[in-house]
Amino acid sequence: MLVYKFGGASLNGALAIKNVCQLISASSQNVWVIVSAIGKTTVKLEEIIAFAFNGQPYAEQLKALIEFHSDIIQELFVNNSQIDPLFQKKIKKLEDDLQAHKNTTFSCFYDQIIGYGEGLSALIVQYYLNSTEQRCHFIDAGDIIKTDSRFQEASVYWSETKLCIQKSLNETNSNVILTQGFVGKNADGLQTSLGKEGSDYTAAIIASCSTAESLTVWKDVPGILNADPKVYKSASLIPILSYREAAEMTYFGAKVIHPKTIRPLAQNNIPLYVKSFVDPTLPGTCIDQHERQEKTPTYIKNTNQCLLSFKIKDFQFVHEQTLHIILEKMSSLNIRVNGIQSSALSISIVIDEHMSKIKRLIQYLQEYFDIYANYGLQLLTIINYTARDLLQEQNLTIYLEQKTRSTYQVLYGE
Ligand code: ASP
């Protein structure tokens, strides 16, 4: 069996959905398809969620979202008498759920709503496939992806999830299975989500638990490039990557696949293909266990970075406990470290510029350290760098620079 994952861009509109369904039907093997929300639906739902939670009006945004989906349905189906009642029912449930946010945390409320994007897109794809005579069996992600209750960043219960996936697979004799990405359910039956852009991860979970032959993530780019083409004009396709290289890239912020995607695939030796849904005849990128001699330098630029410098107050040297105090607090605030360097009397840490979290971190740690913050910086990471790559710009102020044998990082301001 193959696993295919389609993101929001690949499903953006009736024509795009037809193209996706053609790709699915063209497969000579059974396929398990994972879909994201259509286009920018998740971002729009996030806006609605914030308004609803804060008791502000959101009717206009909700209406636009409903119309967006209903226009696609009108365009796709000559006869919508089958899908329409189900669509209306889903919308009614969404409207009711948006009202039901009393006595709950924001994260829990967010997770009860955000999956409607994937739910609607799965409904449309399922009915469109069926209308083209392609039998398609829908399996709800909540029935197979079992998680803890960390809303917005849920962790998967692997053994339970594997059992559910294998059971569903054994009970299905359809050539095409369809599941919505990004969401799961906790033990109380509440919906959880796996973190932003989590549908890639759903696809990797399903591929690994069903021991699929491969996972293909269909994108609007020809494969994985060695830089963001909007930033580097000379960005080029990387045809083959090892799991290790791909994991490094996603960890340092390459946006092409979700960082958690690689591990379950690598553990089960399942190749990951990143291919273009615009031109599926292009070879794309293949990610597998093979390490190659020749390495392509890869450039990843992260903007809006903050450098926090923690200076020791009493001339005690930096030691393990000092690091522990800082890192423990960062972990409790869910702040990810993008870079770290220490000297005798100070520790420098690079993080994303998430103001409310930074404020809380500083408030807590100022008892132990004098803390200095620099904002608006850029972090350039070059994996497999060469001497030629090392930064040569004259008018940049370098705040922090680090090199290992394979990776170079520089934090700078203009
Ligand atoms: N729609 C969700 C998001 O944008 C999940 C996904 O597309 O992977 O984060």
CSV table of C-alpha atoms in Angstrom, one decimal, residues 90-401:
chain,number,residue,atom,x,y,z
A,90,LYS,CA,-21.2,19.6,9.6
A,91,ILE,CA,-21.7,23.4,9.4
A,92,LYS,CA,-24.5,23.3,11.9
A,93,LYS,CA,-22.2,21.3,14.3
A,94,LEU,CA,-19.4,23.8,13.7
A,95,GLU,CA,-21.7,26.7,14.6
A,96,ASP,CA,-22.9,24.9,17.7
A,97,ASP,CA,-19.3,24.0,18.8
A,98,LEU,CA,-18.2,27.6,18.4
A,99,GLN,CA,-20.8,28.6,21.0
A,100,ALA,CA,-19.7,25.9,23.4
A,101,HIS,CA,-16.5,27.4,24.7
A,102,LYS,CA,-17.4,28.2,28.3
A,103,ASN,CA,-15.3,26.6,31.0
A,104,THR,CA,-12.6,25.4,28.8
A,105,THR,CA,-9.0,26.5,28.0
A,106,PHE,CA,-8.1,28.2,24.7
A,107,SER,CA,-6.1,25.2,23.6
A,108,CYS,CA,-8.9,22.7,24.2
A,109,PHE,CA,-11.4,25.0,22.5
A,110,TYR,CA,-9.0,25.5,19.5
A,111,ASP,CA,-8.7,21.7,19.1
A,112,GLN,CA,-12.4,21.1,19.2
A,113,ILE,CA,-12.8,23.5,16.2
A,114,ILE,CA,-9.6,23.5,14.1
A,115,GLY,CA,-10.2,20.0,12.7
A,116,TYR,CA,-13.4,21.2,10.8
A,117,GLY,CA,-11.0,22.3,8.0
A,118,GLU,CA,-9.7,18.8,7.5
A,119,GLY,CA,-13.2,17.4,8.1
A,120,LEU,CA,-14.7,19.5,5.3
A,121,SER,CA,-12.0,18.8,2.9
A,122,ALA,CA,-12.2,15.0,3.5
A,123,LEU,CA,-15.9,15.1,3.0
A,124,ILE,CA,-15.6,16.8,-0.4
A,125,VAL,CA,-12.7,14.6,-1.6
A,126,GLN,CA,-14.6,11.5,-0.5
A,127,TYR,CA,-17.8,12.4,-2.3
A,128,TYR,CA,-16.0,13.6,-5.4
A,129,LEU,CA,-14.0,10.3,-5.6
A,130,ASN,CA,-17.2,8.3,-5.2
A,131,SER,CA,-18.9,10.4,-7.9
A,132,THR,CA,-16.1,9.4,-10.3
A,133,GLU,CA,-16.8,5.7,-9.6
A,134,GLN,CA,-13.6,5.4,-7.5
A,135,ARG,CA,-14.7,3.6,-4.3
A,136,CYS,CA,-13.3,5.4,-1.3
A,137,HIS,CA,-13.6,4.4,2.3
A,138,PHE,CA,-13.4,7.2,4.9
A,139,ILE,CA,-11.7,6.4,8.3
A,140,ASP,CA,-12.0,9.2,10.8
A,141,ALA,CA,-8.7,10.2,12.3
A,142,GLY,CA,-10.2,10.3,15.8
A,143,ASP,CA,-10.8,6.6,15.5
A,144,ILE,CA,-7.2,5.7,14.8
A,145,ILE,CA,-4.9,8.5,15.9
A,146,LYS,CA,-4.9,8.1,19.7
A,147,THR,CA,-3.2,10.9,21.7
A,148,ASP,CA,-2.6,12.4,25.1
A,149,SER,CA,-4.5,15.5,26.2
A,150,ARG,CA,-1.8,18.1,25.3
A,151,PHE,CA,-4.1,20.2,23.2
A,152,GLN,CA,-2.5,21.9,20.2
A,153,GLU,CA,0.6,19.8,20.5
A,154,ALA,CA,-0.7,16.3,21.3
A,155,SER,CA,1.7,13.3,21.5
A,156,VAL,CA,0.7,10.0,19.9
A,157,TYR,CA,0.0,6.8,21.9
A,158,TRP,CA,1.8,4.6,19.5
A,159,SER,CA,0.8,1.1,20.5
A,160,GLU,CA,-2.9,2.0,20.7
A,161,THR,CA,-2.7,3.9,17.4
A,162,LYS,CA,-1.0,1.1,15.6
A,163,LEU,CA,-3.6,-1.4,16.8
A,164,CYS,CA,-6.4,0.9,15.6
A,165,ILE,CA,-4.7,1.5,12.2
A,166,GLN,CA,-4.1,-2.2,11.6
A,167,LYS,CA,-7.6,-3.1,12.6
A,168,SER,CA,-9.1,-0.5,10.3
A,169,LEU,CA,-6.9,-1.7,7.5
A,170,ASN,CA,-8.0,-5.4,8.0
A,171,GLU,CA,-11.6,-4.4,8.0
A,172,THR,CA,-11.4,-2.5,4.7
A,173,ASN,CA,-11.4,-3.9,1.3
A,174,SER,CA,-11.5,-0.6,-0.6
A,175,ASN,CA,-8.6,0.4,-2.9
A,176,VAL,CA,-8.7,3.9,-1.5
A,177,ILE,CA,-8.9,4.9,2.1
A,178,LEU,CA,-9.2,8.5,3.1
A,179,THR,CA,-8.4,10.1,6.5
A,180,GLN,CA,-8.2,13.7,7.6
A,181,GLY,CA,-4.7,14.9,8.7
A,182,PHE,CA,-3.6,17.0,11.7
A,183,VAL,CA,-6.1,15.7,14.4
A,184,GLY,CA,-6.6,12.8,16.8
A,185,LYS,CA,-8.5,12.0,19.9
A,186,ASN,CA,-7.7,11.7,23.6
A,187,ALA,CA,-9.0,9.1,26.0
A,188,ASP,CA,-12.0,11.3,26.9
A,189,GLY,CA,-13.0,11.4,23.2
A,190,LEU,CA,-12.0,15.0,22.8
A,191,GLN,CA,-10.4,16.1,19.6
A,192,THR,CA,-6.7,16.9,19.8
A,193,SER,CA,-4.3,18.4,17.2
A,194,LEU,CA,-0.7,17.4,16.4
A,195,GLY,CA,0.8,20.9,16.0
A,196,LYS,CA,0.8,23.3,13.1
A,197,GLU,CA,1.2,21.7,9.7
A,198,GLY,CA,0.7,18.3,11.4
A,199,SER,CA,-0.9,16.5,8.5
A,200,ASP,CA,2.5,15.4,7.2
A,201,TYR,CA,3.0,13.8,10.6
A,202,THR,CA,-0.4,12.0,10.4
A,203,ALA,CA,0.6,10.6,7.1
A,204,ALA,CA,3.9,9.4,8.5
A,205,ILE,CA,2.1,7.8,11.5
A,206,ILE,CA,-0.3,6.0,9.2
A,207,ALA,CA,2.5,4.9,6.8
A,208,SER,CA,4.6,3.5,9.6
A,209,CYS,CA,1.7,1.8,11.5
A,210,SER,CA,0.4,0.2,8.3
A,211,THR,CA,4.0,-0.6,7.0
A,212,ALA,CA,3.2,1.1,3.8
A,213,GLU,CA,5.6,0.8,0.8
A,214,SER,CA,6.2,4.5,0.7
A,215,LEU,CA,4.8,7.9,1.6
A,216,THR,CA,4.4,10.6,-1.0
A,217,VAL,CA,3.8,14.2,0.1
A,218,TRP,CA,2.4,16.1,-3.0
A,219,LYS,CA,3.5,19.7,-3.1
A,220,ASP,CA,3.4,22.8,-5.3
A,221,VAL,CA,7.2,22.6,-5.7
A,222,PRO,CA,9.1,20.1,-7.8
A,223,GLY,CA,10.5,18.5,-4.6
A,224,ILE,CA,12.9,19.6,-1.8
A,225,LEU,CA,15.0,22.5,-2.8
A,226,ASN,CA,18.3,23.4,-1.1
A,227,ALA,CA,17.0,26.9,-0.3
A,228,ASP,CA,13.8,28.9,-0.3
A,229,PRO,CA,13.6,30.1,-4.0
A,230,LYS,CA,12.0,33.3,-2.8
A,231,VAL,CA,15.2,34.2,-1.0
A,232,TYR,CA,17.8,32.4,-3.1
A,233,LYS,CA,17.3,32.7,-6.9
A,234,SER,CA,19.7,29.8,-7.5
A,235,ALA,CA,17.9,27.3,-5.3
A,236,SER,CA,18.0,23.8,-6.9
A,237,LEU,CA,16.3,20.5,-6.4
A,238,ILE,CA,17.9,17.9,-4.2
A,239,PRO,CA,17.0,14.5,-5.8
A,240,ILE,CA,18.0,12.2,-3.0
A,241,LEU,CA,18.4,12.9,0.8
A,242,SER,CA,19.0,10.7,3.7
A,243,TYR,CA,16.6,10.6,6.7
A,244,ARG,CA,19.3,12.2,8.7
A,245,GLU,CA,19.8,15.1,6.4
A,246,ALA,CA,16.1,15.6,6.0
A,247,ALA,CA,15.7,15.6,9.8
A,248,GLU,CA,18.4,18.2,10.2
A,249,MET,CA,16.8,20.4,7.6
A,250,THR,CA,13.3,20.3,9.2
A,251,TYR,CA,14.8,20.8,12.7
A,252,PHE,CA,16.5,24.0,11.6
A,253,GLY,CA,13.4,25.4,10.1
A,254,ALA,CA,13.1,24.2,6.4
A,255,LYS,CA,9.4,24.5,5.9
A,256,VAL,CA,9.0,21.7,3.3
A,257,ILE,CA,7.9,18.9,5.7
A,258,HIS,CA,6.8,18.8,9.3
A,259,PRO,CA,9.8,18.1,11.6
A,260,LYS,CA,8.2,15.0,13.2
A,261,THR,CA,7.5,13.3,9.9
A,262,ILE,CA,11.0,11.7,9.4
A,263,ARG,CA,11.3,9.6,12.6
A,264,PRO,CA,8.4,7.1,12.2
A,265,LEU,CA,9.5,6.6,8.6
A,266,ALA,CA,13.1,6.1,9.4
A,267,GLN,CA,12.3,3.6,12.1
A,268,ASN,CA,10.4,1.5,9.7
A,269,ASN,CA,12.6,2.2,6.7
A,270,ILE,CA,9.7,3.6,4.6
A,271,PRO,CA,10.9,6.0,1.8
A,272,LEU,CA,9.4,9.5,1.6
A,273,TYR,CA,8.8,11.0,-1.8
A,274,VAL,CA,8.2,14.8,-2.1
A,275,LYS,CA,6.6,15.3,-5.5
A,276,SER,CA,4.9,18.0,-7.6
A,277,PHE,CA,1.1,17.7,-7.9
A,278,VAL,CA,1.4,20.2,-10.8
A,279,ASP,CA,3.6,17.9,-12.8
A,280,PRO,CA,3.6,14.4,-11.3
A,281,THR,CA,6.0,13.2,-14.1
A,282,LEU,CA,8.8,15.1,-12.4
A,283,PRO,CA,11.0,12.8,-10.3
A,284,GLY,CA,10.8,14.9,-7.1
A,285,THR,CA,12.9,14.1,-4.0
A,286,CYS,CA,13.4,10.7,-2.5
A,287,ILE,CA,14.3,10.5,1.2
A,288,ASP,CA,15.6,7.2,2.5
A,289,GLN,CA,18.3,5.6,4.7
A,290,HIS,CA,21.2,5.9,2.2
A,291,GLU,CA,23.9,8.4,3.1
A,292,ARG,CA,25.7,9.7,0.0
A,293,GLN,CA,29.3,10.9,-0.4
A,294,GLU,CA,28.4,14.0,-2.2
A,295,LYS,CA,26.4,16.5,-0.1
A,296,THR,CA,24.5,19.5,-1.3
A,297,PRO,CA,24.8,22.6,0.8
A,298,THR,CA,21.3,23.6,2.1
A,299,TYR,CA,20.5,27.1,3.2
A,300,ILE,CA,17.7,27.8,5.8
A,301,LYS,CA,17.0,31.3,6.9
A,302,ASN,CA,14.8,32.1,9.9
A,303,THR,CA,13.6,35.7,10.5
A,304,ASN,CA,12.2,37.2,13.7
A,305,GLN,CA,14.8,35.7,15.9
A,306,CYS,CA,15.6,36.9,19.5
A,307,LEU,CA,19.0,36.5,21.2
A,308,LEU,CA,18.7,36.3,25.0
A,309,SER,CA,21.9,36.7,26.9
A,310,PHE,CA,21.9,35.5,30.5
A,311,LYS,CA,24.7,37.0,32.5
A,312,ILE,CA,25.7,35.4,35.8
A,313,LYS,CA,25.3,37.9,38.6
A,314,ASP,CA,27.8,36.8,41.3
A,315,PHE,CA,30.9,35.7,39.3
A,316,GLN,CA,30.1,32.0,39.7
A,317,PHE,CA,31.0,30.2,36.5
A,318,VAL,CA,28.4,28.8,34.2
A,319,HIS,CA,27.8,25.2,35.2
A,320,GLU,CA,25.2,22.4,34.5
A,321,GLN,CA,22.8,23.7,37.1
A,322,THR,CA,22.8,27.2,35.4
A,323,LEU,CA,21.9,25.6,32.1
A,324,HIS,CA,19.3,23.4,33.8
A,325,ILE,CA,17.5,26.4,35.4
A,326,ILE,CA,17.2,28.2,32.0
A,327,LEU,CA,16.3,25.1,29.9
A,328,GLU,CA,13.8,23.8,32.4
A,329,LYS,CA,11.9,27.1,32.3
A,330,MET,CA,12.0,27.2,28.5
A,331,SER,CA,10.7,23.7,28.3
A,332,SER,CA,7.8,24.5,30.6
A,333,LEU,CA,6.9,27.5,28.4
A,334,ASN,CA,7.2,25.4,25.3
A,335,ILE,CA,10.0,27.6,23.9
A,336,ARG,CA,12.3,25.9,21.4
A,337,VAL,CA,16.0,26.6,21.4
A,338,ASN,CA,17.3,27.5,17.9
A,339,GLY,CA,20.9,28.0,19.0
A,340,ILE,CA,22.9,28.1,22.2
A,341,GLN,CA,26.4,29.1,23.2
A,342,SER,CA,28.0,29.6,26.6
A,343,SER,CA,31.1,31.3,28.1
A,344,ALA,CA,32.4,31.5,31.6
A,345,LEU,CA,29.9,34.0,32.8
A,346,SER,CA,27.1,34.0,30.3
A,347,ILE,CA,24.8,31.9,28.2
A,348,SER,CA,23.4,33.0,24.9
A,349,ILE,CA,20.2,31.5,23.5
A,350,VAL,CA,18.5,32.0,20.2
A,351,ILE,CA,14.7,31.6,20.1
A,352,ASP,CA,11.8,32.6,17.9
A,353,GLU,CA,10.5,36.1,18.7
A,354,HIS,CA,7.4,35.0,20.6
A,355,MET,CA,6.9,38.1,22.8
A,356,SER,CA,4.5,36.9,25.4
A,357,LYS,CA,6.6,33.8,26.1
A,358,ILE,CA,9.8,35.8,26.2
A,359,LYS,CA,8.3,38.2,28.7
A,360,ARG,CA,7.3,35.4,31.0
A,361,LEU,CA,10.7,33.7,30.7
A,362,ILE,CA,12.5,37.0,31.6
A,363,GLN,CA,10.2,37.6,34.5
A,364,TYR,CA,11.0,34.3,36.0
A,365,LEU,CA,14.7,34.2,35.3
A,366,GLN,CA,15.7,37.8,36.2
A,367,GLU,CA,16.0,36.6,39.8
A,368,TYR,CA,19.0,34.5,38.8
A,369,PHE,CA,20.6,36.5,35.9
A,370,ASP,CA,21.0,39.9,34.3
A,371,ILE,CA,19.2,39.3,31.0
A,372,TYR,CA,19.7,41.2,27.7
A,373,ALA,CA,17.5,40.7,24.7
A,374,ASN,CA,18.1,41.6,21.0
A,375,TYR,CA,15.2,41.4,18.7
A,376,GLY,CA,14.6,41.3,14.9
A,377,LEU,CA,17.6,39.1,14.1
A,378,GLN,CA,18.0,36.6,11.3
A,379,LEU,CA,19.4,33.1,11.7
A,380,LEU,CA,21.1,31.5,8.7
A,381,THR,CA,21.8,27.8,8.9
A,382,ILE,CA,23.9,26.1,6.2
A,383,ILE,CA,23.9,22.3,6.3
A,384,ASN,CA,26.8,20.7,4.5
A,385,TYR,CA,28.5,24.1,4.2
A,386,THR,CA,31.6,24.8,2.2
A,387,ALA,CA,34.3,27.4,2.9
A,388,ARG,CA,32.8,29.5,0.1
A,389,ASP,CA,29.5,29.6,1.9
A,390,LEU,CA,30.8,31.3,5.0
A,391,LEU,CA,29.1,34.7,5.4
A,392,GLN,CA,31.0,37.5,3.6
A,393,GLU,CA,28.6,40.4,3.9
A,394,GLN,CA,30.4,43.4,5.2
A,395,ASN,CA,27.6,45.5,6.8
A,396,LEU,CA,26.0,42.8,8.9
A,397,THR,CA,26.4,42.8,12.6
A,398,ILE,CA,27.1,39.2,13.7
A,399,TYR,CA,25.7,38.3,17.1
A,400,LEU,CA,26.6,34.7,17.3
A,401,GLU,CA,28.4,32.3,15.0
